[in-house]
Amino acid sequence: MTRISVAFSLLCALCGIASSFAFVFEDCGSELAKINEVEISSCDVSDEKCVLTRGEDIHVKAKVTPNTDITEVKVFAYGVILDVAVPFPLKKPDVCKNPDSGLKCPLKKDQEVNYKATFVVEKKTPTLSVDVMWEFKNEKDEKIICIKFPVKIV
């Protein structure tokens, strides 16, 4: 359960609305779409790391424009420690089947889509600093988008 809590906490770092700042992120190999914007509710663009507070909702928004038609979208989250990506299990990895995601599949080439999600950083999640890598992959396991950014869970 702690592992799942950490996974959701890390994925949350991608999120945004509440104090909605457009967060600076690293594109780590997006292939099938352009990342237009990522917002994370608890992230301040002036901070070195995105701060996630345990026990609070984190809201995510991402605007993405596919460069091809995409039938399926699965989301993956990893904690990157010493250049090793450690996968975290997610409750709803199938974005197309999640009515709360804001995405309607199939995604159409050159049509911007708006992904959204809300996650809770569980209070039992340990405090830690880690890089989060967040990927969307299609039905052929090709990277749609990949975003990497530093997170501090408090």
Coordinates of N, CA and C in Angstrom, one line a residue:
M1 N 0.8 -1.2 0.0 CA 0.0 0.0 0.0 C 0.9 1.3 0.0
T2 N 2.0 1.2 0.7 CA 2.9 2.4 0.8 C 3.4 2.6 -0.6
R3 N 3.7 1.6 -1.4 CA 4.3 1.7 -2.7 C 3.3 2.4 -3.6
I4 N 2.0 2.0 -3.5 CA 0.9 2.7 -4.3 C 0.8 4.1 -3.9
S5 N 0.9 4.4 -2.6 CA 0.8 5.8 -2.1 C 1.9 6.7 -2.7
V6 N 3.1 6.1 -2.7 CA 4.2 6.8 -3.3 C 4.0 7.1 -4.8
A7 N 3.5 6.0 -5.5 CA 3.2 6.1 -6.9 C 2.2 7.3 -7.2
F8 N 1.1 7.3 -6.5 CA 0.2 8.4 -6.7 C 0.7 9.7 -6.4
S9 N 1.5 9.8 -5.3 CA 2.1 11.0 -4.9 C 3.1 11.5 -6.0
L10 N 3.8 10.7 -6.6 CA 4.8 11.1 -7.7 C 4.0 11.5 -8.9
L11 N 3.0 10.7 -9.3 CA 2.2 11.1 -10.4 C 1.5 12.5 -10.2
C12 N 1.1 12.7 -9.0 CA 0.5 14.0 -8.7 C 1.3 15.2 -9.1
A13 N 2.6 15.0 -9.0 CA 3.5 16.1 -9.3 C 3.3 16.7 -10.7
L14 N 2.6 15.9 -11.6 CA 2.3 16.4 -12.9 C 1.1 17.3 -12.9
C15 N 0.4 17.4 -11.9 CA -0.9 17.9 -11.9 C -1.1 19.4 -11.8
G16 N -2.3 19.9 -12.0 CA -2.5 21.3 -11.7 C -3.9 21.9 -11.8
I17 N -4.3 22.7 -10.8 CA -5.2 23.8 -10.9 C -5.1 24.7 -9.6
A18 N -5.6 24.4 -8.5 CA -5.6 25.2 -7.3 C -4.9 26.5 -7.4
S19 N -3.6 26.5 -7.2 CA -2.8 27.7 -7.4 C -2.1 27.7 -8.7
S20 N -2.7 27.0 -9.6 CA -2.3 26.9 -11.1 C -1.1 27.7 -11.6
F21 N 0.0 27.1 -11.5 CA 1.2 27.7 -12.2 C 1.6 26.7 -13.3
A22 N 2.0 27.3 -14.5 CA 2.5 26.5 -15.5 C 3.9 26.0 -15.1
F23 N 4.0 24.8 -14.9 CA 5.3 24.2 -14.3 C 6.3 23.9 -15.4
V24 N 7.5 24.3 -15.2 CA 8.6 24.0 -16.2 C 9.0 22.5 -16.0
F25 N 9.1 21.8 -17.1 CA 9.3 20.4 -17.1 C 10.3 20.0 -18.2
E26 N 10.9 18.8 -18.1 CA 11.8 18.3 -19.1 C 11.0 17.3 -20.0
D27 N 11.1 17.5 -21.3 CA 10.5 16.5 -22.2 C 11.5 15.4 -22.3
C28 N 11.1 14.2 -21.9 CA 12.1 13.0 -21.8 C 11.8 12.0 -23.0
G29 N 11.4 12.5 -24.1 CA 11.3 11.6 -25.3 C 9.9 11.5 -25.8
S30 N 9.1 12.5 -25.8 CA 7.8 12.5 -26.4 C 8.0 12.2 -27.9
E31 N 7.2 11.3 -28.4 CA 7.3 10.9 -29.8 C 6.1 11.1 -30.7
L32 N 4.9 10.9 -30.1 CA 3.7 10.9 -30.9 C 2.8 12.1 -30.6
A33 N 3.3 13.0 -29.8 CA 2.5 14.2 -29.4 C 3.4 15.3 -28.9
K34 N 2.9 16.6 -29.0 CA 3.6 17.7 -28.5 C 3.0 18.1 -27.2
I35 N 3.8 18.3 -26.2 CA 3.3 18.8 -24.9 C 3.2 20.3 -25.0
N36 N 2.0 20.8 -24.8 CA 1.8 22.2 -24.9 C 1.9 22.9 -23.6
E37 N 1.4 22.2 -22.5 CA 1.3 22.8 -21.2 C 1.1 21.8 -20.2
V38 N 1.7 21.9 -19.0 CA 1.4 21.1 -17.9 C 1.3 22.0 -16.7
E39 N 0.2 21.8 -15.9 CA 0.0 22.5 -14.7 C -0.1 21.6 -13.5
I40 N 0.4 22.0 -12.4 CA 0.4 21.2 -11.2 C 0.0 22.1 -10.0
S41 N -1.1 21.8 -9.4 CA -1.7 22.7 -8.4 C -0.8 23.1 -7.3
S42 N 0.1 22.3 -6.9 CA 0.9 22.6 -5.7 C 2.3 23.1 -6.1
C43 N 2.5 23.3 -7.4 CA 3.9 23.7 -7.9 C 4.0 25.1 -8.2
D44 N 5.0 25.8 -7.7 CA 5.3 27.2 -7.9 C 6.5 27.2 -8.9
V45 N 6.3 27.9 -10.0 CA 7.4 28.0 -11.0 C 8.7 28.5 -10.4
S46 N 8.7 29.2 -9.3 CA 9.9 29.7 -8.7 C 10.6 28.7 -7.9
D47 N 10.0 27.6 -7.5 CA 10.6 26.6 -6.7 C 11.5 25.7 -7.5
E48 N 12.5 25.2 -6.9 CA 13.4 24.2 -7.6 C 12.8 22.9 -7.8
K49 N 11.9 22.5 -6.9 CA 11.2 21.2 -7.0 C 9.7 21.5 -6.8
C50 N 8.9 20.6 -7.3 CA 7.5 20.6 -7.1 C 7.2 20.0 -5.8
V51 N 6.6 20.8 -4.9 CA 6.3 20.4 -3.5 C 4.9 19.8 -3.4
L52 N 4.9 18.5 -3.0 CA 3.6 17.8 -2.8 C 3.4 17.6 -1.3
T53 N 2.3 18.1 -0.8 CA 2.0 17.9 0.6 C 1.1 16.7 0.9
R54 N 1.6 15.8 1.7 CA 0.8 14.6 2.1 C -0.6 15.0 2.6
G55 N -1.6 14.2 2.2 CA -2.9 14.4 2.7 C -3.7 15.4 1.9
E56 N -3.2 16.0 0.9 CA -3.9 17.0 0.1 C -4.1 16.5 -1.3
D57 N -5.2 17.0 -1.9 CA -5.4 16.7 -3.3 C -4.5 17.5 -4.2
I58 N -4.0 16.8 -5.2 CA -3.2 17.5 -6.2 C -3.9 17.4 -7.5
H59 N -4.0 18.5 -8.2 CA -4.8 18.5 -9.5 C -3.8 18.7 -10.6
V60 N -4.0 17.9 -11.7 CA -3.2 17.9 -12.9 C -4.0 18.3 -14.1
K61 N -3.3 19.1 -14.9 CA -3.8 19.4 -16.3 C -2.7 19.3 -17.2
A62 N -2.9 18.7 -18.4 CA -1.9 18.7 -19.4 C -2.6 18.9 -20.8
K63 N -2.0 19.8 -21.6 CA -2.5 20.0 -22.9 C -1.5 19.4 -23.9
V64 N -2.0 18.5 -24.8 CA -1.2 17.7 -25.6 C -1.8 17.7 -27.0
T65 N -1.0 17.8 -28.1 CA -1.4 17.7 -29.4 C -0.8 16.5 -30.1
P66 N -1.5 15.5 -30.4 CA -1.0 14.3 -31.1 C -0.5 14.6 -32.5
N67 N 0.6 14.0 -33.0 CA 1.0 14.2 -34.4 C 0.5 13.0 -35.3
T68 N -0.3 12.2 -34.7 CA -0.9 11.0 -35.4 C -2.2 10.6 -34.7
D69 N -3.0 9.9 -35.3 CA -4.2 9.3 -34.6 C -3.8 8.3 -33.6
I70 N -4.4 8.3 -32.4 CA -4.0 7.4 -31.4 C -5.3 6.7 -30.8
T71 N -5.2 5.4 -30.8 CA -6.4 4.6 -30.4 C -6.5 4.4 -28.9
E72 N -5.4 4.1 -28.3 CA -5.3 3.8 -26.9 C -4.3 4.6 -26.2
V73 N -4.6 4.9 -24.9 CA -3.6 5.7 -24.1 C -3.5 5.1 -22.7
K74 N -2.3 4.7 -22.3 CA -2.0 4.2 -21.0 C -1.0 5.1 -20.3
V75 N -1.2 5.4 -19.0 CA -0.3 6.2 -18.3 C 0.6 5.4 -17.4
F76 N 1.8 5.8 -17.3 CA 2.8 5.1 -16.5 C 3.6 6.2 -15.7
A77 N 3.9 5.9 -14.4 CA 4.7 6.8 -13.5 C 5.9 6.0 -13.0
Y78 N 7.0 6.8 -12.9 CA 8.2 6.2 -12.4 C 8.9 7.2 -11.4
G79 N 9.5 6.7 -10.4 CA 10.4 7.5 -9.6 C 11.8 7.2 -10.1
V80 N 12.5 8.2 -10.4 CA 13.9 8.1 -11.0 C 14.9 8.4 -9.8
I81 N 15.6 7.3 -9.4 CA 16.6 7.5 -8.3 C 17.9 6.9 -8.9
L82 N 19.0 7.8 -8.8 CA 20.3 7.4 -9.3 C 20.2 6.8 -10.8
D83 N 19.4 7.5 -11.6 CA 19.2 7.2 -13.0 C 18.5 5.8 -13.2
V84 N 17.9 5.3 -12.2 CA 17.1 4.1 -12.3 C 15.6 4.4 -12.2
A85 N 14.8 4.1 -13.2 CA 13.4 4.3 -13.2 C 12.7 3.2 -12.5
V86 N 12.0 3.5 -11.4 CA 11.3 2.5 -10.6 C 9.8 2.7 -10.9
P87 N 9.2 1.7 -11.5 CA 7.8 1.9 -11.9 C 6.9 1.8 -10.6
F88 N 5.8 2.6 -10.7 CA 4.8 2.7 -9.6 C 3.5 2.2 -10.2
P89 N 2.8 1.3 -9.5 CA 1.5 0.9 -9.9 C 0.4 2.0 -9.8
L90 N -0.4 2.1 -10.8 CA -1.5 3.2 -10.8 C -2.8 2.5 -10.8
K91 N -3.8 3.2 -10.2 CA -5.2 2.6 -10.1 C -5.9 2.6 -11.5
K92 N -5.7 3.7 -12.2 CA -6.5 3.8 -13.5 C -5.5 4.1 -14.6
P93 N -4.7 3.2 -15.1 CA -3.7 3.5 -16.1 C -4.3 3.6 -17.5
D94 N -5.5 3.1 -17.7 CA -6.1 3.2 -19.0 C -6.9 4.5 -19.1
V95 N -6.2 5.5 -19.7 CA -6.7 6.9 -19.7 C -8.0 6.9 -20.5
C96 N -8.1 6.2 -21.6 CA -9.3 6.2 -22.5 C -10.6 5.6 -21.7
K97 N -10.4 4.7 -20.8 CA -11.5 4.2 -20.1 C -11.8 4.9 -18.8
N98 N -11.1 6.0 -18.5 CA -11.3 6.8 -17.3 C -12.1 8.0 -17.6
P99 N -13.4 8.0 -17.3 CA -14.2 9.2 -17.7 C -13.8 10.5 -17.1
D100 N -13.0 10.5 -16.0 CA -12.5 11.7 -15.4 C -11.3 12.3 -16.0
S101 N -10.7 11.6 -17.0 CA -9.4 12.0 -17.6 C -9.6 13.2 -18.6
G102 N -10.8 13.4 -19.1 CA -11.1 14.5 -20.0 C -10.8 14.1 -21.4
L103 N -10.2 12.9 -21.7 CA -9.8 12.5 -23.0 C -10.9 11.5 -23.6
K104 N -11.2 11.7 -24.8 CA -12.0 10.8 -25.6 C -11.2 10.2 -26.7
C105 N -11.1 8.8 -26.6 CA -10.3 8.1 -27.6 C -11.2 7.6 -28.7
P106 N -10.7 7.6 -29.9 CA -9.3 7.8 -30.3 C -9.0 9.3 -30.3
L107 N -7.7 9.6 -30.1 CA -7.2 11.0 -30.2 C -6.9 11.2 -31.7
K108 N -7.2 12.4 -32.1 CA -7.1 12.7 -33.6 C -5.8 13.6 -33.8
K109 N -5.1 13.3 -34.9 CA -3.9 14.1 -35.3 C -4.2 15.6 -35.3
D110 N -3.3 16.3 -34.7 CA -3.3 17.8 -34.8 C -4.5 18.4 -34.0
Q111 N -5.2 17.7 -33.2 CA -6.3 18.2 -32.3 C -5.9 18.2 -30.9
E112 N -5.7 19.4 -30.3 CA -5.3 19.4 -28.9 C -6.3 18.8 -28.0
V113 N -5.8 18.0 -27.0 CA -6.6 17.4 -26.0 C -6.2 17.9 -24.6
N114 N -7.1 17.8 -23.7 CA -6.8 18.3 -22.3 C -7.0 17.2 -21.3
Y115 N -5.9 16.6 -20.8 CA -5.9 15.6 -19.8 C -6.1 16.2 -18.4
K116 N -6.8 15.6 -17.5 CA -6.9 16.1 -16.2 C -7.0 14.9 -15.2
A117 N -6.5 15.1 -14.0 CA -6.6 14.1 -13.0 C -6.4 14.7 -11.6
T118 N -6.9 14.1 -10.6 CA -6.8 14.5 -9.2 C -6.3 13.3 -8.4
F119 N -5.3 13.6 -7.7 CA -4.7 12.5 -6.8 C -4.5 13.0 -5.4
V120 N -4.5 12.1 -4.5 CA -4.3 12.5 -3.1 C -2.9 11.9 -2.7
V121 N -2.1 12.7 -2.1 CA -0.8 12.2 -1.6 C -1.1 11.7 -0.2
E122 N -1.1 10.4 -0.1 CA -1.5 9.7 1.2 C -0.6 10.2 2.3
K123 N -1.2 10.4 3.5 CA -0.4 10.9 4.7 C 0.7 9.9 5.1
K124 N 0.5 8.6 4.8 CA 1.5 7.6 5.1 C 2.7 7.6 4.2
T125 N 2.6 8.3 3.1 CA 3.7 8.4 2.1 C 4.9 9.0 2.8
P126 N 6.1 8.4 2.6 CA 7.3 8.9 3.2 C 7.7 10.2 2.6
T127 N 8.3 11.1 3.4 CA 8.9 12.3 2.8 C 10.1 11.9 2.0
L128 N 10.2 12.5 0.8 CA 11.4 12.2 0.0 C 11.5 13.1 -1.2
S129 N 12.7 13.2 -1.8 CA 12.9 14.0 -3.0 C 13.2 13.0 -4.1
V130 N 12.6 13.1 -5.3 CA 12.8 12.2 -6.4 C 12.5 12.9 -7.7
D131 N 13.0 12.4 -8.8 CA 12.5 12.9 -10.1 C 11.4 12.0 -10.5
V132 N 10.3 12.6 -11.0 CA 9.2 11.8 -11.5 C 9.2 11.8 -13.0
M133 N 9.0 10.7 -13.6 CA 8.9 10.5 -15.0 C 7.5 10.0 -15.3
W134 N 6.8 10.7 -16.1 CA 5.4 10.4 -16.4 C 5.2 10.2 -17.9
E135 N 4.7 9.0 -18.3 CA 4.6 8.7 -19.7 C 3.2 8.3 -20.1
F136 N 2.8 8.7 -21.3 CA 1.6 8.1 -22.0 C 2.2 7.2 -23.1
K137 N 1.6 6.0 -23.2 CA 2.0 5.1 -24.3 C 0.8 4.7 -25.1
N138 N 0.9 4.4 -26.3 CA -0.2 3.9 -27.2 C -0.3 2.4 -27.2
E139 N -1.2 1.9 -28.0 CA -1.4 0.4 -28.1 C -0.2 -0.3 -28.6
K140 N 0.8 0.3 -29.2 CA 2.0 -0.3 -29.7 C 3.1 -0.1 -28.8
D141 N 2.9 0.4 -27.6 CA 3.9 0.7 -26.5 C 4.8 1.8 -27.0
E142 N 4.4 2.7 -27.9 CA 5.2 3.8 -28.3 C 4.9 5.0 -27.4
K143 N 5.9 5.8 -27.1 CA 5.8 6.9 -26.2 C 4.9 8.0 -26.9
I144 N 3.8 8.4 -26.3 CA 3.1 9.5 -26.8 C 3.7 10.7 -26.3
I145 N 3.8 10.8 -24.9 CA 4.5 11.9 -24.3 C 5.3 11.3 -23.1
C146 N 6.3 12.1 -22.7 CA 7.2 11.8 -21.6 C 7.6 13.1 -20.9
I147 N 7.3 13.2 -19.6 CA 7.7 14.4 -18.9 C 8.4 14.0 -17.6
K148 N 9.5 14.7 -17.3 CA 10.3 14.4 -16.1 C 10.5 15.7 -15.4
F149 N 10.4 15.6 -14.0 CA 10.5 16.8 -13.2 C 10.8 16.4 -11.8
P150 N 11.5 17.3 -11.0 CA 11.9 17.0 -9.6 C 10.7 17.3 -8.7
V151 N 10.6 16.4 -7.7 CA 9.5 16.5 -6.7 C 10.0 16.4 -5.3
K152 N 9.4 17.1 -4.4 CA 9.7 16.9 -3.0 C 8.4 16.7 -2.3
I153 N 8.2 15.5 -1.6 CA 7.0 15.2 -0.9 C 7.3 15.5 0.6
V154 N 6.3 16.4 1.1 CA 6.5 16.9 2.5 C 5.3 16.5 3.3

